[in-house]
PDB file of C-alpha atoms and ligand atoms in Angstrom:
ATOM      1  CA  MET A   1      15.572   0.806  -1.601  1.00 98.00           C
ATOM      2  CA  ARG A   2      15.686   3.581   0.990  1.00 98.00           C
ATOM      3  CA  ALA A   3      15.100   6.144  -1.772  1.00 98.00           C
ATOM      4  CA  ALA A   4      12.160   4.207  -3.241  1.00 98.00           C
ATOM      5  CA  GLY A   5      10.705   3.729   0.241  1.00 98.00           C
ATOM      6  CA  GLN A   6      10.988   7.389   1.129  1.00 98.00           C
ATOM      7  CA  LEU A   7       9.374   8.506  -2.131  1.00 98.00           C
ATOM      8  CA  VAL A   8       6.358   6.233  -1.745  1.00 98.00           C
ATOM      9  CA  GLY A   9       6.133   7.047   1.977  1.00 98.00           C
ATOM     10  CA  GLN A  10       5.997  10.749   1.174  1.00 98.00           C
ATOM     11  CA  VAL A  11       3.361  10.190  -1.524  1.00 98.00           C
ATOM     12  CA  LEU A  12       1.172   8.233   0.882  1.00 98.00           C
ATOM     13  CA  LEU A  13       1.530  10.913   3.542  1.00 98.00           C
ATOM     14  CA  GLU A  14       0.380  13.567   1.035  1.00 98.00           C
ATOM     15  CA  LEU A  15      -2.570  11.374   0.017  1.00 98.00           C
ATOM     16  CA  LYS A  16      -3.517  10.971   3.675  1.00 98.00           C
ATOM     17  CA  ARG A  17      -3.634  14.767   3.992  1.00 97.00           C
ATOM     18  CA  MET A  18      -5.951  14.935   0.949  1.00 98.00           C
ATOM     19  CA  VAL A  19      -8.457  12.412   2.297  1.00 98.00           C
ATOM     20  CA  ALA A  20     -11.700  14.178   3.233  1.00 98.00           C
ATOM     21  CA  PRO A  21     -15.435  13.771   2.555  1.00 98.00           C
ATOM     22  CA  GLY A  22     -16.184  14.624  -1.104  1.00 98.00           C
ATOM     23  CA  ILE A  23     -12.857  13.712  -2.718  1.00 98.00           C
ATOM     24  CA  THR A  24     -12.999  10.872  -5.227  1.00 98.00           C
ATOM     25  CA  THR A  25     -10.643   7.928  -5.135  1.00 98.00           C
ATOM     26  CA  LEU A  26      -9.738   8.687  -8.769  1.00 98.00           C
ATOM     27  CA  GLU A  27      -8.552  12.165  -7.708  1.00 98.00           C
ATOM     28  CA  LEU A  28      -6.310  10.487  -5.135  1.00 98.00           C
ATOM     29  CA  ASP A  29      -4.996   8.137  -7.829  1.00 98.00           C
ATOM     30  CA  MET A  30      -4.195  10.981 -10.227  1.00 98.00           C
ATOM     31  CA  ALA A  31      -2.446  12.937  -7.471  1.00 98.00           C
ATOM     32  CA  ALA A  32      -0.417   9.845  -6.582  1.00 98.00           C
ATOM     33  CA  GLU A  33       0.755   9.306 -10.144  1.00 98.00           C
ATOM     34  CA  ARG A  34       1.759  12.957 -10.517  1.00 98.00           C
ATOM     35  CA  MET A  35       3.731  12.934  -7.235  1.00 98.00           C
ATOM     36  CA  ILE A  36       5.449   9.643  -8.084  1.00 98.00           C
ATOM     37  CA  ARG A  37       6.529  10.880 -11.523  1.00 98.00           C
ATOM     38  CA  ASP A  38       7.558  14.301 -10.115  1.00 98.00           C
ATOM     39  CA  GLY A  39       9.783  12.364  -7.706  1.00 98.00           C
ATOM     40  CA  GLY A  40      11.484  10.538 -10.574  1.00 98.00           C
ATOM     41  CA  GLY A  41       9.676   7.265  -9.971  1.00 98.00           C
ATOM     42  CA  ILE A  42       7.293   4.999 -11.830  1.00 98.00           C
ATOM     43  CA  PRO A  43       3.988   3.784 -10.333  1.00 98.00           C
ATOM     44  CA  ALA A  44       4.741   0.145  -9.483  1.00 98.00           C
ATOM     45  CA  PHE A  45       1.095  -0.939  -9.597  1.00 97.00           C
ATOM     46  CA  LYS A  46       0.154   0.589 -12.958  1.00 97.00           C
ATOM     47  CA  GLY A  47       0.160  -2.203 -15.522  1.00 95.00           C
ATOM     48  CA  TYR A  48       1.099  -4.844 -12.917  1.00 96.00           C
ATOM     49  CA  HIS A  49      -0.742  -7.926 -14.230  1.00 95.00           C
ATOM     50  CA  GLY A  50      -2.963  -5.378 -15.972  1.00 95.00           C
ATOM     51  CA  PHE A  51      -3.888  -3.343 -12.863  1.00 96.00           C
ATOM     52  CA  PRO A  52      -4.901   0.023 -14.367  1.00 96.00           C
ATOM     53  CA  PHE A  53      -4.089   2.486 -11.557  1.00 98.00           C
ATOM     54  CA  SER A  54      -1.266   3.883  -9.409  1.00 98.00           C
ATOM     55  CA  ILE A  55      -2.963   3.169  -6.073  1.00 98.00           C
ATOM     56  CA  CYS A  56      -5.322   0.589  -4.683  1.00 98.00           C
ATOM     57  CA  ALA A  57      -8.209   2.408  -2.996  1.00 98.00           C
ATOM     58  CA  SER A  58     -10.224   0.040  -0.803  1.00 98.00           C
ATOM     59  CA  VAL A  59     -13.183   1.589   1.039  1.00 98.00           C
ATOM     60  CA  ASN A  60     -14.969   0.092   4.081  1.00 98.00           C
ATOM     61  CA  ASP A  61     -15.681  -3.603   3.330  1.00 98.00           C
ATOM     62  CA  GLU A  62     -13.112  -3.603   0.519  1.00 98.00           C
ATOM     63  CA  VAL A  63     -10.000  -5.360   1.826  1.00 98.00           C
ATOM     64  CA  VAL A  64      -7.354  -4.725  -0.860  1.00 98.00           C
ATOM     65  CA  HIS A  65      -6.931  -4.064  -4.610  1.00 98.00           C
ATOM     66  CA  GLY A  66      -9.894  -1.649  -4.880  1.00 98.00           C
ATOM     67  CA  PHE A  67     -10.138   0.316  -8.134  1.00 97.00           C
ATOM     68  CA  PRO A  68     -10.004   4.109  -7.879  1.00 98.00           C
ATOM     69  CA  SER A  69     -13.222   5.550  -9.358  1.00 97.00           C
ATOM     70  CA  ASN A  70     -15.554   8.521  -9.326  1.00 98.00           C
ATOM     71  CA  ARG A  71     -16.861   7.321  -5.964  1.00 95.00           C
ATOM     72  CA  LYS A  72     -16.801  10.217  -3.500  1.00 98.00           C
ATOM     73  CA  LEU A  73     -15.584   9.458  -0.011  1.00 98.00           C
ATOM     74  CA  ASN A  74     -18.250   9.989   2.641  1.00 98.00           C
ATOM     75  CA  ASP A  75     -18.088  11.150   6.219  1.00 98.00           C
ATOM     76  CA  GLY A  76     -17.704   7.973   8.279  1.00 98.00           C
ATOM     77  CA  ASP A  77     -15.888   5.887   5.636  1.00 98.00           C
ATOM     78  CA  ILE A  78     -12.484   4.314   6.079  1.00 98.00           C
ATOM     79  CA  ILE A  79     -10.146   3.965   3.099  1.00 98.00           C
ATOM     80  CA  SER A  80      -7.086   1.796   2.664  1.00 98.00           C
ATOM     81  CA  ILE A  81      -4.668   3.414   0.222  1.00 98.00           C
ATOM     82  CA  ASP A  82      -1.899   1.115  -0.999  1.00 98.00           C
ATOM     83  CA  CYS A  83       0.848   2.582  -3.169  1.00 98.00           C
ATOM     84  CA  GLY A  84       4.036   1.303  -4.768  1.00 98.00           C
ATOM     85  CA  VAL A  85       6.847   2.990  -6.678  1.00 98.00           C
ATOM     86  CA  VAL A  86       9.837   1.889  -8.673  1.00 98.00           C
ATOM     87  CA  LEU A  87      12.784   4.253  -8.263  1.00 98.00           C
ATOM     88  CA  ASN A  88      16.192   3.517  -9.807  1.00 97.00           C
ATOM     89  CA  GLY A  89      15.132  -0.085 -10.300  1.00 98.00           C
ATOM     90  CA  PHE A  90      13.958  -0.754  -6.750  1.00 98.00           C
ATOM     91  CA  VAL A  91      10.456  -1.014  -5.321  1.00 98.00           C
ATOM     92  CA  GLY A  92       8.871   0.592  -2.252  1.00 98.00           C
ATOM     93  CA  ASP A  93       5.423  -0.601  -1.122  1.00 98.00           C
ATOM     94  CA  THR A  94       3.296   0.927   1.654  1.00 98.00           C
ATOM     95  CA  ALA A  95      -0.329   1.268   2.742  1.00 98.00           C
ATOM     96  CA  LYS A  96      -2.414   3.055   5.340  1.00 98.00           C
ATOM     97  CA  THR A  97      -6.048   2.907   6.374  1.00 98.00           C
ATOM     98  CA  ILE A  98      -7.362   6.427   6.855  1.00 98.00           C
ATOM     99  CA  PRO A  99     -10.601   7.554   8.517  1.00 98.00           C
ATOM    100  CA  VAL A 100     -12.760   9.961   6.481  1.00 98.00           C
ATOM    101  CA  GLY A 101     -14.253  12.669   8.696  1.00 97.00           C
ATOM    102  CA  ARG A 102     -15.970  11.353  11.809  1.00 97.00           C
ATOM    103  CA  VAL A 103     -15.745   7.566  11.955  1.00 98.00           C
ATOM    104  CA  ARG A 104     -17.484   5.322  14.495  1.00 98.00           C
ATOM    105  CA  ALA A 105     -15.262   4.252  17.399  1.00 98.00           C
ATOM    106  CA  GLU A 106     -15.504   0.537  16.581  1.00 98.00           C
ATOM    107  CA  TRP A 107     -13.955   1.144  13.149  1.00 98.00           C
ATOM    108  CA  LEU A 108     -11.256   3.478  14.504  1.00 98.00           C
ATOM    109  CA  ARG A 109     -10.336   0.768  16.990  1.00 98.00           C
ATOM    110  CA  LEU A 110     -10.001  -1.725  14.114  1.00 98.00           C
ATOM    111  CA  ILE A 111      -7.508   0.599  12.397  1.00 98.00           C
ATOM    112  CA  GLU A 112      -5.615   1.169  15.632  1.00 98.00           C
ATOM    113  CA  VAL A 113      -5.289  -2.545  16.373  1.00 98.00           C
ATOM    114  CA  THR A 114      -4.221  -3.237  12.775  1.00 98.00           C
ATOM    115  CA  GLU A 115      -1.451  -0.642  13.198  1.00 98.00           C
ATOM    116  CA  GLU A 116      -0.471  -2.358  16.451  1.00 98.00           C
ATOM    117  CA  CYS A 117      -0.352  -5.668  14.564  1.00 98.00           C
ATOM    118  CA  LEU A 118       2.031  -4.098  12.032  1.00 98.00           C
ATOM    119  CA  ALA A 119       4.264  -2.705  14.796  1.00 98.00           C
ATOM    120  CA  ARG A 120       4.396  -6.118  16.481  1.00 98.00           C
ATOM    121  CA  ALA A 121       5.146  -7.813  13.156  1.00 98.00           C
ATOM    122  CA  ILE A 122       7.978  -5.364  12.430  1.00 98.00           C
ATOM    123  CA  GLU A 123       9.478  -6.174  15.846  1.00 98.00           C
ATOM    124  CA  GLN A 124       9.916  -9.759  14.608  1.00 98.00           C
ATOM    125  CA  CYS A 125      11.865  -8.696  11.488  1.00 98.00           C
ATOM    126  CA  ARG A 126      15.186  -9.500  13.114  1.00 98.00           C
ATOM    127  CA  VAL A 127      18.165 -11.669  12.242  1.00 98.00           C
ATOM    128  CA  GLY A 128      17.610 -15.211  13.532  1.00 98.00           C
ATOM    129  CA  ARG A 129      13.834 -14.977  13.857  1.00 98.00           C
ATOM    130  CA  HIS A 130      11.554 -16.849  11.473  1.00 98.00           C
ATOM    131  CA  VAL A 131       8.897 -15.759   9.006  1.00 98.00           C
ATOM    132  CA  GLY A 132       6.363 -17.659  11.144  1.00 98.00           C
ATOM    133  CA  ASP A 133       7.161 -15.306  14.049  1.00 98.00           C
ATOM    134  CA  ILE A 134       5.906 -12.364  11.970  1.00 98.00           C
ATOM    135  CA  GLY A 135       2.589 -14.022  11.197  1.00 98.00           C
ATOM    136  CA  TRP A 136       2.169 -15.199  14.756  1.00 98.00           C
ATOM    137  CA  ALA A 137       2.675 -11.652  16.069  1.00 98.00           C
ATOM    138  CA  VAL A 138      -0.119 -10.354  13.845  1.00 98.00           C
ATOM    139  CA  GLN A 139      -2.494 -13.245  14.384  1.00 98.00           C
ATOM    140  CA  GLN A 140      -2.391 -13.436  18.155  1.00 98.00           C
ATOM    141  CA  HIS A 141      -2.881  -9.671  18.595  1.00 98.00           C
ATOM    142  CA  ALA A 142      -5.749  -9.430  16.088  1.00 98.00           C
ATOM    143  CA  GLU A 143      -7.513 -12.536  17.358  1.00 98.00           C
ATOM    144  CA  ALA A 144      -7.184 -11.346  20.959  1.00 98.00           C
ATOM    145  CA  HIS A 145      -9.480  -8.489  19.847  1.00 98.00           C
ATOM    146  CA  GLY A 146     -11.906 -10.867  18.129  1.00 98.00           C
ATOM    147  CA  TYR A 147     -10.976  -9.780  14.603  1.00 98.00           C
ATOM    148  CA  GLY A 148     -10.631 -11.925  11.488  1.00 98.00           C
ATOM    149  CA  VAL A 149      -7.121 -12.295  10.022  1.00 98.00           C
ATOM    150  CA  VAL A 150      -7.245 -12.371   6.220  1.00 98.00           C
ATOM    151  CA  ARG A 151      -5.492 -15.495   4.897  1.00 98.00           C
ATOM    152  CA  ASP A 152      -6.186 -15.204   1.177  1.00 97.00           C
ATOM    153  CA  TYR A 153      -3.593 -12.395   0.738  1.00 98.00           C
ATOM    154  CA  VAL A 154      -0.170 -12.048   2.337  1.00 98.00           C
ATOM    155  CA  GLY A 155       2.889  -9.829   2.661  1.00 98.00           C
ATOM    156  CA  HIS A 156       5.980 -10.552   0.613  1.00 98.00           C
ATOM    157  CA  GLY A 157       9.636 -10.049  -0.026  1.00 98.00           C
ATOM    158  CA  VAL A 158      10.339  -6.906  -2.046  1.00 98.00           C
ATOM    159  CA  GLY A 159      13.358  -5.718  -4.023  1.00 98.00           C
ATOM    160  CA  ARG A 160      13.837  -5.204  -7.749  1.00 98.00           C
ATOM    161  CA  LYS A 161      10.415  -6.766  -8.113  1.00 98.00           C
ATOM    162  CA  MET A 162       7.346  -5.907  -6.072  1.00 97.00           C
ATOM    163  CA  HIS A 163       6.484  -9.462  -5.109  1.00 97.00           C
ATOM    164  CA  GLU A 164       9.474 -11.639  -4.242  1.00 97.00           C
ATOM    165  CA  ASP A 165       9.944 -14.635  -1.988  1.00 97.00           C
ATOM    166  CA  PRO A 166       9.230 -15.356   0.745  1.00 98.00           C
ATOM    167  CA  GLN A 167       5.527 -14.860   1.313  1.00 98.00           C
ATOM    168  CA  ILE A 168       4.819 -13.208   4.678  1.00 98.00           C
ATOM    169  CA  PRO A 169       1.451 -14.505   5.938  1.00 98.00           C
ATOM    170  CA  ASN A 170      -0.354 -12.692   8.740  1.00 98.00           C
ATOM    171  CA  TYR A 171      -0.791 -15.955  10.614  1.00 98.00           C
ATOM    172  CA  GLY A 172       1.619 -18.654  11.649  1.00 98.00           C
ATOM    173  CA  ARG A 173       3.504 -20.320  14.441  1.00 98.00           C
ATOM    174  CA  PRO A 174       6.696 -19.103  16.139  1.00 98.00           C
ATOM    175  CA  GLY A 175       9.909 -20.691  14.927  1.00 98.00           C
ATOM    176  CA  THR A 176       8.423 -21.953  11.649  1.00 98.00           C
ATOM    177  CA  LYS A 177       9.167 -21.093   8.022  1.00 98.00           C
ATOM    178  CA  GLU A 178      12.240 -19.359   6.683  1.00 97.00           C
ATOM    179  CA  LYS A 179      14.960 -18.072   9.012  1.00 98.00           C
ATOM    180  CA  ILE A 180      15.425 -14.316   8.660  1.00 98.00           C
ATOM    181  CA  ARG A 181      18.832 -12.952   7.613  1.00 98.00           C
ATOM    182  CA  ALA A 182      20.383  -9.503   7.403  1.00 98.00           C
ATOM    183  CA  GLY A 183      19.652  -7.837   4.081  1.00 98.00           C
ATOM    184  CA  TYR A 184      16.190  -9.276   3.628  1.00 98.00           C
ATOM    185  CA  VAL A 185      13.525  -6.708   2.801  1.00 98.00           C
ATOM    186  CA  PHE A 186       9.878  -7.480   3.483  1.00 98.00           C
ATOM    187  CA  ALA A 187       6.575  -5.779   2.724  1.00 98.00           C
ATOM    188  CA  VAL A 188       4.738  -6.517   5.964  1.00 98.00           C
ATOM    189  CA  GLU A 189       1.017  -5.911   5.573  1.00 98.00           C
ATOM    190  CA  PRO A 190      -1.647  -7.075   8.024  1.00 98.00           C
ATOM    191  CA  MET A 191      -5.183  -7.174   6.574  1.00 98.00           C
ATOM    192  CA  ILE A 192      -7.617  -7.392   9.473  1.00 98.00           C
ATOM    193  CA  ASN A 193     -11.411  -7.717   9.324  1.00 98.00           C
ATOM    194  CA  LEU A 194     -13.887  -6.513  11.930  1.00 98.00           C
ATOM    195  CA  GLY A 195     -15.854  -9.703  11.273  1.00 98.00           C
ATOM    196  CA  THR A 196     -14.769 -13.013   9.837  1.00 98.00           C
ATOM    197  CA  GLU A 197     -11.652 -13.596   7.730  1.00 98.00           C
ATOM    198  CA  ALA A 198     -13.429 -14.784   4.570  1.00 98.00           C
ATOM    199  CA  THR A 199     -13.127 -12.674   1.418  1.00 98.00           C
ATOM    200  CA  LYS A 200     -14.300 -12.734  -2.195  1.00 98.00           C
ATOM    201  CA  VAL A 201     -13.263 -10.958  -5.406  1.00 98.00           C
ATOM    202  CA  LEU A 202     -15.737  -8.685  -7.208  1.00 97.00           C
ATOM    203  CA  ALA A 203     -16.624  -8.973 -10.903  1.00 96.00           C
ATOM    204  CA  ASP A 204     -13.886  -6.457 -11.878  1.00 94.00           C
ATOM    205  CA  GLY A 205     -11.453  -9.310 -11.144  1.00 95.00           C
ATOM    206  CA  TRP A 206      -9.471  -7.263  -8.624  1.00 97.00           C
ATOM    207  CA  THR A 207     -11.442  -5.715  -5.771  1.00 97.00           C
ATOM    208  CA  VAL A 208     -11.348  -7.954  -2.702  1.00 98.00           C
ATOM    209  CA  VAL A 209     -14.227  -7.520  -0.221  1.00 98.00           C
ATOM    210  CA  THR A 210     -15.138  -9.163   3.062  1.00 98.00           C
ATOM    211  CA  LEU A 211     -17.687 -11.917   2.616  1.00 98.00           C
ATOM    212  CA  ASP A 212     -19.755 -10.683   5.576  1.00 98.00           C
ATOM    213  CA  GLY A 213     -19.748  -7.029   4.434  1.00 98.00           C
ATOM    214  CA  GLN A 214     -18.005  -5.792   7.568  1.00 98.00           C
ATOM    215  CA  PRO A 215     -15.119  -3.310   7.278  1.00 98.00           C
ATOM    216  CA  SER A 216     -11.470  -4.231   6.880  1.00 98.00           C
ATOM    217  CA  ALA A 217      -8.215  -2.402   7.661  1.00 98.00           C
ATOM    218  CA  HIS A 218      -4.861  -2.768   5.904  1.00 98.00           C
ATOM    219  CA  VAL A 219      -1.515  -1.162   6.737  1.00 98.00           C
ATOM    220  CA  GLU A 220       1.906  -1.861   5.233  1.00 98.00           C
ATOM    221  CA  HIS A 221       5.537  -0.877   5.527  1.00 98.00           C
ATOM    222  CA  THR A 222       8.593  -1.939   3.563  1.00 98.00           C
ATOM    223  CA  VAL A 223      11.014  -3.175   6.232  1.00 98.00           C
ATOM    224  CA  ALA A 224      14.731  -3.914   5.821  1.00 98.00           C
ATOM    225  CA  VAL A 225      16.327  -6.427   8.185  1.00 98.00           C
ATOM    226  CA  THR A 226      19.694  -5.114   9.384  1.00 98.00           C
ATOM    227  CA  GLU A 227      22.148  -6.431  11.979  1.00 98.00           C
ATOM    228  CA  GLU A 228      20.950  -3.561  14.180  1.00 97.00           C
ATOM    229  CA  GLY A 229      17.264  -4.452  13.797  1.00 98.00           C
ATOM    230  CA  PRO A 230      14.356  -3.600  11.518  1.00 98.00           C
ATOM    231  CA  GLU A 231      14.581  -0.407   9.433  1.00 98.00           C
ATOM    232  CA  LEU A 232      11.309   1.033   8.137  1.00 98.00           C
ATOM    233  CA  LEU A 233      12.135   2.209   4.630  1.00 98.00           C
ATOM    234  CA  THR A 234       8.680   3.688   3.991  1.00 98.00           C
ATOM    235  CA  LEU A 235       8.307   5.541   7.304  1.00 98.00           C
ATOM    236  CA  ILE A 236       8.652   9.309   7.023  1.00 96.00           C
ATOM    237  CA  THR A 237      10.400  10.727  10.082  1.00 88.00           C
ATOM    238  CA  GLY A 238       8.047  12.896  12.101  1.00 79.00           C
ATOM    239  CA  GLU A 239       5.030  11.322  10.407  1.00 70.00           C
ATOM    240  CA  ALA A 240       3.388  10.401  13.689  1.00 59.00           C
ATOM    241  CA  GLU A 241       3.369  14.040  14.741  1.00 49.00           C
ATOM    242  CA  ALA A 242       1.745  15.323  11.540  1.00 49.00           C
ATOM    243  CA  PRO A 243      -1.961  15.847  12.250  1.00 50.00           C
ATOM    244  CA  SER A 244      -4.374  14.297   9.777  1.00 49.00           C
ATOM    245  CA  GLN A 245      -7.036  16.417   8.138  1.00 47.00           C
ATOM    246  CA  GLU A 246      -9.822  15.138  10.368  1.00 49.00           C
ATOM    247  CA  GLN A 247      -7.815  15.817  13.513  1.00 48.00           C
ATOM    248  CA  THR A 248      -7.177  19.333  12.271  1.00 47.00           C
ATOM    249  CA  GLU A 249     -10.876  19.828  11.574  1.00 48.00           C
ATOM    250  CA  LEU A 250     -11.871  18.507  14.991  1.00 48.00           C
ATOM    251  CA  ALA A 251      -9.361  20.835  16.624  1.00 45.00           C
ATOM    252  CA  THR A 252     -10.653  23.798  14.609  1.00 46.00           C
ATOM    253  CA  SER A 253     -14.308  23.066  15.307  1.00 45.00           C
ATOM    254  CA  SER A 254     -13.942  22.499  19.054  1.00 39.00           C
TER     255      SER A 254
HETATM  256 MG1   MG B 301       1.173  -2.566  -0.972  1.00 56.72          MG
HETATM  257 MG1   MG B 302       2.618  -5.295  -0.624  1.00 56.72          MG
END
């Protein structure tokens, strides 16, 4: 699972570097599939319940499961890219929300707080804690900022299959639900809306959007529970230090 996690983590990092105004989400999808196959993996999403692509590309008010298309990313957009691979029979699943060019501060703050929610959730992935602790950690941090916590979609166990038990909701109460044991592996994935939590599915049968049209952020890591604490299988070491394209451009232009 470490190998699958590292492959998909590396793919997502490369996709993040490609994100810029003018690129289409289909170009990102094609690049993802090529990198996954070059790495010896199989795109976990492609063909999953008929999903036709290797990534989910969800722009602005799209929450999750967006279809890659010929849509060009615009300056000021945010895009959630969710990617999964199967490598040697095991699945890695990870997502990031990436700003495109210069994004308004309110939306950047939404992404930042969603990442904080993920970090707080991961802190709860410890032996003896409960699944409800994970959801509680996300919910109380997001709601303290006035954001809507999506309830219609949840994180999940992950292993030989992408979606395994238990479900990992982004809401809950401490000390409730399943007790966490060493060896469990979870895909922890807060989906946080700037406005209200309500969502709907578009006519394509997949793309989930916010009901109020406000933007949504989504970040995900595959996390293994060990006796020593949570291990982030999809985190690439040194990732935090790697400047994104828009940071590079800002640095160059200033
Ligand atoms: Mg995912
Ligand atoms: Mg997932």
